[in-house]
Amino acid sequence: MSDELERPDPVDGVRIEASDGILVITIDRPEQRNAMTKAAAHQIAAALDRLDADPELAAGILTGTADTFCAGMDLKRFAESGERPIVEGRGFGGLVEAPPAKPLIAAVEGWALGGGFELVLAADLVVASDGARFGLPEVRRGLIARAGGIFRATQVLPRAIALELLLTGEPITAADAHRYGLVNRVVAEGAAVAAARELAAAIARNAPLAVRASKAVARRSRTWTDDEAFERQLEYTDAVFASADAKEGPRAFAERCAPRWTGR
C-alpha cells in the first residue's frame, strides 16, 4: 500500500504518506519552525483516525520538516487572534489528549519545544538525531505546559530533571534524553525518520491485536496497583488469547514459517 495525500495549503501544511503498513505524518511549516496551528492540528487528528481505522496500517510516525520537529504553538497567531491549535477531544496538535490505539513513534530532528515536546511525550517511542533538543520554555513566555508536559515529563524523566525543564525553561540534548530514558535511539542528523521506520517495521511484523492490547495495558496501568492490574488487564488480554492470531503464532513457530496475521 502506498499513497500520498494532496499537499494542503503550505501555510498550515501537514503531509501524510502511507507505505508498508506505516503512516508518516510530517508537520510541514518550515518557515514557521513547524509551529502548530489549528488547521494543522485537525489534519493530524484526521491522520490518527485513519491510522486506527485502517487495518493495513500497523504504526504511525510523527515528524517535522527541515531542522525542527515542532516549535510548539504558533505564538504569532495566538498573539494576533487568540488561535489555539486544539482539537476538541484530542487536545493540542490533535494528539496529546487522545493518542492513537496503534503505536506512534516521534522522529525528532532539531528542536521539539513547548507543545512540540508535548507531542513527543504523547508518542510511544522516540527516535532523535544527535542534534535534537527538547524543552518546555512556557514559563519564559508567561504560559504553562498544560498540553501534558507538566505530568508526562515527570512520568518519563527523573523528577528533578523534569522539574528543571519545567521551572527554568532550559532544554536538554538528545544524548541526555536518551540517558534519562525518554529517547529510544539517537541517530545521525537526518536519519531519524529512517530509524523510526525500522522500529515501525519491527512492530508491523507482530500480531496487531497483541500490539494494541500491549500498548493499552502499558499506558492505562500506570495508576493501577498490582492487584488491580492482574484483574483489569483481563479485559484486554483475554481477547488476545481467544483470537485466531493466538493460534496462528504457535502454528507458525512450530512449522518454522512466517505467521499470517489476520487481526482477528
PDB file of C-alpha atoms in Angstrom:
ATOM      1  CA  MET A   1       0.000   0.000   0.000  1.00  0.00           C
ATOM      2  CA  SER A   2       1.442   3.383  -0.960  1.00  0.00           C
ATOM      3  CA  ASP A   3      -0.164   6.737  -1.399  1.00  0.00           C
ATOM      4  CA  GLU A   4       0.374  10.382  -0.634  1.00  0.00           C
ATOM      5  CA  LEU A   5      -2.406  12.837   0.013  1.00  0.00           C
ATOM      6  CA  GLU A   6      -2.547  16.056  -1.962  1.00  0.00           C
ATOM      7  CA  ARG A   7      -0.393  18.620  -0.214  1.00  0.00           C
ATOM      8  CA  PRO A   8      -2.527  21.160   1.668  1.00  0.00           C
ATOM      9  CA  ASP A   9      -2.062  24.912   1.940  1.00  0.00           C
ATOM     10  CA  PRO A  10       1.644  25.263   2.843  1.00  0.00           C
ATOM     11  CA  VAL A  11       0.774  27.851   5.491  1.00  0.00           C
ATOM     12  CA  ASP A  12      -0.838  25.127   7.580  1.00  0.00           C
ATOM     13  CA  GLY A  13       0.769  22.130   5.897  1.00  0.00           C
ATOM     14  CA  VAL A  14       0.820  18.575   7.149  1.00  0.00           C
ATOM     15  CA  ARG A  15       1.914  15.858   4.734  1.00  0.00           C
ATOM     16  CA  ILE A  16       0.583  12.315   5.095  1.00  0.00           C
ATOM     17  CA  GLU A  17       2.206   9.311   3.417  1.00  0.00           C
ATOM     18  CA  ALA A  18       1.387   5.618   3.865  1.00  0.00           C
ATOM     19  CA  SER A  19       3.586   2.717   2.753  1.00  0.00           C
ATOM     20  CA  ASP A  20       4.465  -0.761   4.000  1.00  0.00           C
ATOM     21  CA  GLY A  21       1.923  -0.563   6.798  1.00  0.00           C
ATOM     22  CA  ILE A  22       3.381   2.679   8.209  1.00  0.00           C
ATOM     23  CA  LEU A  23       1.694   6.097   8.224  1.00  0.00           C
ATOM     24  CA  VAL A  24       4.132   9.029   8.266  1.00  0.00           C
ATOM     25  CA  ILE A  25       2.728  12.381   9.420  1.00  0.00           C
ATOM     26  CA  THR A  26       5.012  15.325   8.647  1.00  0.00           C
ATOM     27  CA  ILE A  27       4.425  18.819  10.009  1.00  0.00           C
ATOM     28  CA  ASP A  28       5.398  20.977   7.040  1.00  0.00           C
ATOM     29  CA  ARG A  29       5.708  24.632   8.063  1.00  0.00           C
ATOM     30  CA  PRO A  30       9.484  25.087   7.886  1.00  0.00           C
ATOM     31  CA  GLU A  31       9.392  28.880   7.676  1.00  0.00           C
ATOM     32  CA  GLN A  32       7.477  28.909  10.984  1.00  0.00           C
ATOM     33  CA  ARG A  33       9.699  26.206  12.539  1.00  0.00           C
ATOM     34  CA  ASN A  34       6.748  23.831  12.189  1.00  0.00           C
ATOM     35  CA  ALA A  35       4.783  25.755  14.816  1.00  0.00           C
ATOM     36  CA  MET A  36       1.348  24.254  15.321  1.00  0.00           C
ATOM     37  CA  THR A  37      -1.851  25.843  14.012  1.00  0.00           C
ATOM     38  CA  LYS A  38      -5.474  24.846  14.458  1.00  0.00           C
ATOM     39  CA  ALA A  39      -5.703  23.694  10.836  1.00  0.00           C
ATOM     40  CA  ALA A  40      -2.558  21.565  11.187  1.00  0.00           C
ATOM     41  CA  ALA A  41      -3.902  20.063  14.413  1.00  0.00           C
ATOM     42  CA  HIS A  42      -7.096  18.998  12.639  1.00  0.00           C
ATOM     43  CA  GLN A  43      -5.053  17.397   9.847  1.00  0.00           C
ATOM     44  CA  ILE A  44      -3.029  15.426  12.393  1.00  0.00           C
ATOM     45  CA  ALA A  45      -6.211  14.315  14.186  1.00  0.00           C
ATOM     46  CA  ALA A  46      -7.673  13.088  10.888  1.00  0.00           C
ATOM     47  CA  ALA A  47      -4.454  11.204  10.119  1.00  0.00           C
ATOM     48  CA  LEU A  48      -4.525   9.497  13.525  1.00  0.00           C
ATOM     49  CA  ASP A  49      -8.142   8.494  12.967  1.00  0.00           C
ATOM     50  CA  ARG A  50      -7.035   6.963   9.672  1.00  0.00           C
ATOM     51  CA  LEU A  51      -4.173   5.136  11.408  1.00  0.00           C
ATOM     52  CA  ASP A  52      -6.519   3.436  13.852  1.00  0.00           C
ATOM     53  CA  ALA A  53      -9.254   2.716  11.302  1.00  0.00           C
ATOM     54  CA  ASP A  54      -7.142   1.214   8.513  1.00  0.00           C
ATOM     55  CA  PRO A  55      -6.336  -2.481   9.159  1.00  0.00           C
ATOM     56  CA  GLU A  56      -3.415  -2.272   6.723  1.00  0.00           C
ATOM     57  CA  LEU A  57      -1.634   0.271   8.923  1.00  0.00           C
ATOM     58  CA  ALA A  58       0.368  -1.046  11.870  1.00  0.00           C
ATOM     59  CA  ALA A  59       2.101   2.051  13.251  1.00  0.00           C
ATOM     60  CA  GLY A  60       2.500   5.777  12.765  1.00  0.00           C
ATOM     61  CA  ILE A  61       5.443   8.179  12.695  1.00  0.00           C
ATOM     62  CA  LEU A  62       5.173  11.867  13.566  1.00  0.00           C
ATOM     63  CA  THR A  63       7.957  14.164  12.379  1.00  0.00           C
ATOM     64  CA  GLY A  64       8.693  17.659  11.080  1.00  0.00           C
ATOM     65  CA  THR A  65      10.386  19.138   8.024  1.00  0.00           C
ATOM     66  CA  ALA A  66      13.808  20.767   7.833  1.00  0.00           C
ATOM     67  CA  ASP A  67      15.751  21.135  11.097  1.00  0.00           C
ATOM     68  CA  THR A  68      12.849  21.458  13.546  1.00  0.00           C
ATOM     69  CA  PHE A  69      10.399  18.879  14.836  1.00  0.00           C
ATOM     70  CA  CYS A  70       7.900  21.422  16.170  1.00  0.00           C
ATOM     71  CA  ALA A  71       8.396  24.758  17.951  1.00  0.00           C
ATOM     72  CA  GLY A  72       5.080  24.441  19.760  1.00  0.00           C
ATOM     73  CA  MET A  73       2.076  26.703  19.395  1.00  0.00           C
ATOM     74  CA  ASP A  74       2.225  29.402  16.730  1.00  0.00           C
ATOM     75  CA  LEU A  75       2.653  32.302  19.182  1.00  0.00           C
ATOM     76  CA  LYS A  76       2.250  34.940  16.471  1.00  0.00           C
ATOM     77  CA  ARG A  77      -1.238  33.651  15.664  1.00  0.00           C
ATOM     78  CA  PHE A  78      -2.049  33.328  19.345  1.00  0.00           C
ATOM     79  CA  ALA A  79      -0.997  36.958  19.942  1.00  0.00           C
ATOM     80  CA  GLU A  80      -2.886  38.256  16.900  1.00  0.00           C
ATOM     81  CA  SER A  81      -6.129  36.312  17.113  1.00  0.00           C
ATOM     82  CA  GLY A  82      -6.041  34.082  20.167  1.00  0.00           C
ATOM     83  CA  GLU A  83      -5.888  30.984  17.932  1.00  0.00           C
ATOM     84  CA  ARG A  84      -5.107  27.825  19.880  1.00  0.00           C
ATOM     85  CA  PRO A  85      -4.146  24.679  17.962  1.00  0.00           C
ATOM     86  CA  ILE A  86      -6.547  22.392  19.780  1.00  0.00           C
ATOM     87  CA  VAL A  87      -8.972  19.766  18.503  1.00  0.00           C
ATOM     88  CA  GLU A  88     -11.929  19.054  20.751  1.00  0.00           C
ATOM     89  CA  GLY A  89     -11.486  15.679  22.414  1.00  0.00           C
ATOM     90  CA  ARG A  90      -7.892  15.349  21.194  1.00  0.00           C
ATOM     91  CA  GLY A  91      -6.221  18.433  22.599  1.00  0.00           C
ATOM     92  CA  PHE A  92      -3.099  20.205  21.362  1.00  0.00           C
ATOM     93  CA  GLY A  93      -1.940  19.170  17.920  1.00  0.00           C
ATOM     94  CA  GLY A  94      -4.888  16.792  17.596  1.00  0.00           C
ATOM     95  CA  LEU A  95      -2.915  14.271  19.664  1.00  0.00           C
ATOM     96  CA  VAL A  96      -1.990  14.915  23.292  1.00  0.00           C
ATOM     97  CA  GLU A  97      -5.337  14.100  24.947  1.00  0.00           C
ATOM     98  CA  ALA A  98      -6.171  11.100  22.756  1.00  0.00           C
ATOM     99  CA  PRO A  99      -3.147   9.266  21.348  1.00  0.00           C
ATOM    100  CA  PRO A 100      -3.956   6.564  18.789  1.00  0.00           C
ATOM    101  CA  ALA A 101      -4.598   2.979  19.842  1.00  0.00           C
ATOM    102  CA  LYS A 102      -1.822   1.867  17.498  1.00  0.00           C
ATOM    103  CA  PRO A 103       1.832   2.671  18.250  1.00  0.00           C
ATOM    104  CA  LEU A 104       3.083   6.160  17.387  1.00  0.00           C
ATOM    105  CA  ILE A 105       6.774   6.974  17.021  1.00  0.00           C
ATOM    106  CA  ALA A 106       8.126  10.531  17.218  1.00  0.00           C
ATOM    107  CA  ALA A 107      11.066  11.080  14.835  1.00  0.00           C
ATOM    108  CA  VAL A 108      12.787  14.219  16.080  1.00  0.00           C
ATOM    109  CA  GLU A 109      15.259  16.351  14.158  1.00  0.00           C
ATOM    110  CA  GLY A 110      16.286  19.644  15.744  1.00  0.00           C
ATOM    111  CA  TRP A 111      14.056  21.404  18.242  1.00  0.00           C
ATOM    112  CA  ALA A 112      10.996  19.972  19.997  1.00  0.00           C
ATOM    113  CA  LEU A 113       9.854  22.873  22.138  1.00  0.00           C
ATOM    114  CA  GLY A 114       6.780  23.569  24.248  1.00  0.00           C
ATOM    115  CA  GLY A 115       3.808  21.940  22.590  1.00  0.00           C
ATOM    116  CA  GLY A 116       6.234  20.260  20.186  1.00  0.00           C
ATOM    117  CA  PHE A 117       7.847  18.458  23.121  1.00  0.00           C
ATOM    118  CA  GLU A 118       4.384  17.632  24.451  1.00  0.00           C
ATOM    119  CA  LEU A 119       3.624  15.925  21.133  1.00  0.00           C
ATOM    120  CA  VAL A 120       6.774  13.840  21.686  1.00  0.00           C
ATOM    121  CA  LEU A 121       5.671  12.985  25.222  1.00  0.00           C
ATOM    122  CA  ALA A 122       2.328  11.747  23.837  1.00  0.00           C
ATOM    123  CA  ALA A 123       4.096   9.314  21.479  1.00  0.00           C
ATOM    124  CA  ASP A 124       5.034   5.758  22.463  1.00  0.00           C
ATOM    125  CA  LEU A 125       8.587   5.606  21.148  1.00  0.00           C
ATOM    126  CA  VAL A 126      11.087   8.345  20.288  1.00  0.00           C
ATOM    127  CA  VAL A 127      13.923   8.398  17.785  1.00  0.00           C
ATOM    128  CA  ALA A 128      16.077  11.537  17.801  1.00  0.00           C
ATOM    129  CA  SER A 129      19.004  12.808  15.793  1.00  0.00           C
ATOM    130  CA  ASP A 130      22.081  13.700  17.825  1.00  0.00           C
ATOM    131  CA  GLY A 131      21.319  17.381  17.246  1.00  0.00           C
ATOM    132  CA  ALA A 132      17.802  17.206  18.690  1.00  0.00           C
ATOM    133  CA  ARG A 133      16.828  19.344  21.673  1.00  0.00           C
ATOM    134  CA  PHE A 134      13.807  19.015  23.968  1.00  0.00           C
ATOM    135  CA  GLY A 135      12.410  21.834  26.074  1.00  0.00           C
ATOM    136  CA  LEU A 136       9.382  23.309  27.841  1.00  0.00           C
ATOM    137  CA  PRO A 137      10.038  27.085  27.750  1.00  0.00           C
ATOM    138  CA  GLU A 138       6.447  28.151  28.520  1.00  0.00           C
ATOM    139  CA  VAL A 139       7.355  29.814  31.833  1.00  0.00           C
ATOM    140  CA  ARG A 140       9.580  32.237  29.921  1.00  0.00           C
ATOM    141  CA  ARG A 141       6.551  33.454  27.999  1.00  0.00           C
ATOM    142  CA  GLY A 142       4.112  33.707  30.886  1.00  0.00           C
ATOM    143  CA  LEU A 143       2.469  30.416  29.906  1.00  0.00           C
ATOM    144  CA  ILE A 144       2.439  26.871  31.296  1.00  0.00           C
ATOM    145  CA  ALA A 145       2.925  23.430  29.741  1.00  0.00           C
ATOM    146  CA  ARG A 146      -0.665  22.273  30.038  1.00  0.00           C
ATOM    147  CA  ALA A 147      -0.758  20.003  26.967  1.00  0.00           C
ATOM    148  CA  GLY A 148       0.592  17.128  29.043  1.00  0.00           C
ATOM    149  CA  GLY A 149       4.081  18.452  29.658  1.00  0.00           C
ATOM    150  CA  ILE A 150       3.732  19.024  33.393  1.00  0.00           C
ATOM    151  CA  PHE A 151       2.681  15.478  34.279  1.00  0.00           C
ATOM    152  CA  ARG A 152       4.129  13.451  31.387  1.00  0.00           C
ATOM    153  CA  ALA A 153       7.620  14.896  31.798  1.00  0.00           C
ATOM    154  CA  THR A 154       7.659  13.701  35.405  1.00  0.00           C
ATOM    155  CA  GLN A 155       6.434  10.263  34.305  1.00  0.00           C
ATOM    156  CA  VAL A 156       9.200   9.626  31.766  1.00  0.00           C
ATOM    157  CA  LEU A 157      12.088  11.654  33.229  1.00  0.00           C
ATOM    158  CA  PRO A 158      13.646  11.693  36.697  1.00  0.00           C
ATOM    159  CA  ARG A 159      11.603  14.099  38.822  1.00  0.00           C
ATOM    160  CA  ALA A 160      14.440  16.569  39.395  1.00  0.00           C
ATOM    161  CA  ILE A 161      15.270  16.716  35.680  1.00  0.00           C
ATOM    162  CA  ALA A 162      11.622  17.199  34.720  1.00  0.00           C
ATOM    163  CA  LEU A 163      11.225  19.999  37.254  1.00  0.00           C
ATOM    164  CA  GLU A 164      14.360  21.702  35.982  1.00  0.00           C
ATOM    165  CA  LEU A 165      12.906  21.665  32.459  1.00  0.00           C
ATOM    166  CA  LEU A 166       9.560  22.995  33.683  1.00  0.00           C
ATOM    167  CA  LEU A 167      10.867  25.685  36.034  1.00  0.00           C
ATOM    168  CA  THR A 168      13.866  27.037  34.094  1.00  0.00           C
ATOM    169  CA  GLY A 169      12.700  26.542  30.515  1.00  0.00           C
ATOM    170  CA  GLU A 170      16.174  25.238  29.630  1.00  0.00           C
ATOM    171  CA  PRO A 171      16.280  22.373  27.057  1.00  0.00           C
ATOM    172  CA  ILE A 172      18.080  19.041  27.222  1.00  0.00           C
ATOM    173  CA  THR A 173      20.083  17.333  24.483  1.00  0.00           C
ATOM    174  CA  ALA A 174      19.220  14.126  22.675  1.00  0.00           C
ATOM    175  CA  ALA A 175      22.079  12.367  24.465  1.00  0.00           C
ATOM    176  CA  ASP A 176      20.714  13.374  27.882  1.00  0.00           C
ATOM    177  CA  ALA A 177      17.149  12.495  26.834  1.00  0.00           C
ATOM    178  CA  HIS A 178      18.415   9.034  25.854  1.00  0.00           C
ATOM    179  CA  ARG A 179      20.328   8.646  29.112  1.00  0.00           C
ATOM    180  CA  TYR A 180      17.206   9.535  31.114  1.00  0.00           C
ATOM    181  CA  GLY A 181      15.034   7.059  29.177  1.00  0.00           C
ATOM    182  CA  LEU A 182      12.955   9.491  27.111  1.00  0.00           C
ATOM    183  CA  VAL A 183      14.550   8.572  23.761  1.00  0.00           C
ATOM    184  CA  ASN A 184      14.825   5.017  22.408  1.00  0.00           C
ATOM    185  CA  ARG A 185      17.514   5.656  19.805  1.00  0.00           C
ATOM    186  CA  VAL A 186      19.887   8.505  18.958  1.00  0.00           C
ATOM    187  CA  VAL A 187      20.994   8.551  15.324  1.00  0.00           C
ATOM    188  CA  ALA A 188      22.955  10.798  12.980  1.00  0.00           C
ATOM    189  CA  GLU A 189      21.359  14.039  11.872  1.00  0.00           C
ATOM    190  CA  GLY A 190      18.915  13.458   9.036  1.00  0.00           C
ATOM    191  CA  ALA A 191      18.406   9.781   9.919  1.00  0.00           C
ATOM    192  CA  ALA A 192      15.565   9.997  12.464  1.00  0.00           C
ATOM    193  CA  VAL A 193      12.730   9.107  10.090  1.00  0.00           C
ATOM    194  CA  ALA A 194      14.669   6.179   8.593  1.00  0.00           C
ATOM    195  CA  ALA A 195      15.399   4.808  12.067  1.00  0.00           C
ATOM    196  CA  ALA A 196      11.774   5.332  13.081  1.00  0.00           C
ATOM    197  CA  ARG A 197      10.718   3.354  10.006  1.00  0.00           C
ATOM    198  CA  GLU A 198      12.927   0.478  11.179  1.00  0.00           C
ATOM    199  CA  LEU A 199      11.176   0.481  14.559  1.00  0.00           C
ATOM    200  CA  ALA A 200       7.755   0.708  12.922  1.00  0.00           C
ATOM    201  CA  ALA A 201       8.610  -2.175  10.587  1.00  0.00           C
ATOM    202  CA  ALA A 202       9.586  -4.311  13.579  1.00  0.00           C
ATOM    203  CA  ILE A 203       6.202  -3.527  15.144  1.00  0.00           C
ATOM    204  CA  ALA A 204       4.380  -4.258  11.876  1.00  0.00           C
ATOM    205  CA  ARG A 205       5.759  -7.814  11.840  1.00  0.00           C
ATOM    206  CA  ASN A 206       3.873  -8.646  15.027  1.00  0.00           C
ATOM    207  CA  ALA A 207       0.259  -9.629  15.716  1.00  0.00           C
ATOM    208  CA  PRO A 208      -1.838  -6.430  15.584  1.00  0.00           C
ATOM    209  CA  LEU A 209      -4.280  -7.365  18.350  1.00  0.00           C
ATOM    210  CA  ALA A 210      -1.427  -8.226  20.696  1.00  0.00           C
ATOM    211  CA  VAL A 211       0.388  -4.978  19.886  1.00  0.00           C
ATOM    212  CA  ARG A 212      -2.662  -2.799  20.528  1.00  0.00           C
ATOM    213  CA  ALA A 213      -3.550  -4.608  23.750  1.00  0.00           C
ATOM    214  CA  SER A 214       0.037  -4.376  24.999  1.00  0.00           C
ATOM    215  CA  LYS A 215       0.072  -0.630  24.399  1.00  0.00           C
ATOM    216  CA  ALA A 216      -3.331  -0.146  26.032  1.00  0.00           C
ATOM    217  CA  VAL A 217      -2.427  -2.019  29.222  1.00  0.00           C
ATOM    218  CA  ALA A 218       1.022  -0.425  29.450  1.00  0.00           C
ATOM    219  CA  ARG A 219      -0.474   3.072  29.246  1.00  0.00           C
ATOM    220  CA  ARG A 220      -3.555   2.565  31.396  1.00  0.00           C
ATOM    221  CA  SER A 221      -1.900   0.571  34.181  1.00  0.00           C
ATOM    222  CA  ARG A 222       0.265   3.490  35.321  1.00  0.00           C
ATOM    223  CA  THR A 223      -2.093   4.227  38.195  1.00  0.00           C
ATOM    224  CA  TRP A 224      -3.164   0.641  38.946  1.00  0.00           C
ATOM    225  CA  THR A 225      -1.912  -1.371  41.890  1.00  0.00           C
ATOM    226  CA  ASP A 226      -0.532  -4.833  41.101  1.00  0.00           C
ATOM    227  CA  ASP A 227      -3.741  -6.462  42.332  1.00  0.00           C
ATOM    228  CA  GLU A 228      -5.824  -4.161  40.138  1.00  0.00           C
ATOM    229  CA  ALA A 229      -3.539  -4.712  37.165  1.00  0.00           C
ATOM    230  CA  PHE A 230      -3.887  -8.509  37.187  1.00  0.00           C
ATOM    231  CA  GLU A 231      -7.661  -8.165  37.215  1.00  0.00           C
ATOM    232  CA  ARG A 232      -8.126  -5.196  34.892  1.00  0.00           C
ATOM    233  CA  GLN A 233      -5.732  -6.444  32.217  1.00  0.00           C
ATOM    234  CA  LEU A 234      -8.088  -9.366  31.516  1.00  0.00           C
ATOM    235  CA  GLU A 235     -10.362  -7.017  29.579  1.00  0.00           C
ATOM    236  CA  TYR A 236      -7.558  -6.751  27.017  1.00  0.00           C
ATOM    237  CA  THR A 237      -5.561  -9.980  27.340  1.00  0.00           C
ATOM    238  CA  ASP A 238      -8.481 -12.437  27.240  1.00  0.00           C
ATOM    239  CA  ALA A 239      -9.472 -11.199  23.782  1.00  0.00           C
ATOM    240  CA  VAL A 240      -5.913 -11.680  22.532  1.00  0.00           C
ATOM    241  CA  PHE A 241      -5.648 -15.251  23.840  1.00  0.00           C
ATOM    242  CA  ALA A 242      -9.042 -16.099  22.296  1.00  0.00           C
ATOM    243  CA  SER A 243      -8.109 -14.707  18.867  1.00  0.00           C
ATOM    244  CA  ALA A 244      -7.285 -16.536  15.657  1.00  0.00           C
ATOM    245  CA  ASP A 245      -3.875 -14.869  15.737  1.00  0.00           C
ATOM    246  CA  ALA A 246      -3.156 -16.600  19.060  1.00  0.00           C
ATOM    247  CA  LYS A 247      -3.497 -19.894  17.215  1.00  0.00           C
ATOM    248  CA  GLU A 248      -1.563 -18.681  14.196  1.00  0.00           C
ATOM    249  CA  GLY A 249       1.520 -17.624  16.158  1.00  0.00           C
ATOM    250  CA  PRO A 250       2.258 -21.020  17.741  1.00  0.00           C
ATOM    251  CA  ARG A 251       1.382 -22.793  14.474  1.00  0.00           C
ATOM    252  CA  ALA A 252       3.889 -20.697  12.520  1.00  0.00           C
ATOM    253  CA  PHE A 253       6.517 -21.194  15.229  1.00  0.00           C
ATOM    254  CA  ALA A 254       6.046 -24.970  15.166  1.00  0.00           C
ATOM    255  CA  GLU A 255       6.188 -25.077  11.371  1.00  0.00           C
ATOM    256  CA  ARG A 256       9.104 -22.623  11.236  1.00  0.00           C
ATOM    257  CA  CYS A 257       7.357 -20.256   8.863  1.00  0.00           C
ATOM    258  CA  ALA A 258       6.243 -16.629   8.944  1.00  0.00           C
ATOM    259  CA  PRO A 259       2.872 -16.093  10.629  1.00  0.00           C
ATOM    260  CA  ARG A 260      -0.045 -14.752   8.609  1.00  0.00           C
ATOM    261  CA  TRP A 261      -1.805 -12.355  10.930  1.00  0.00           C
ATOM    262  CA  THR A 262      -5.451 -11.521  10.349  1.00  0.00           C
ATOM    263  CA  GLY A 263      -6.069  -9.179  13.275  1.00  0.00           C
ATOM    264  CA  ARG A 264      -8.894 -11.422  14.441  1.00  0.00           C
TER     265      ARG A 264
END
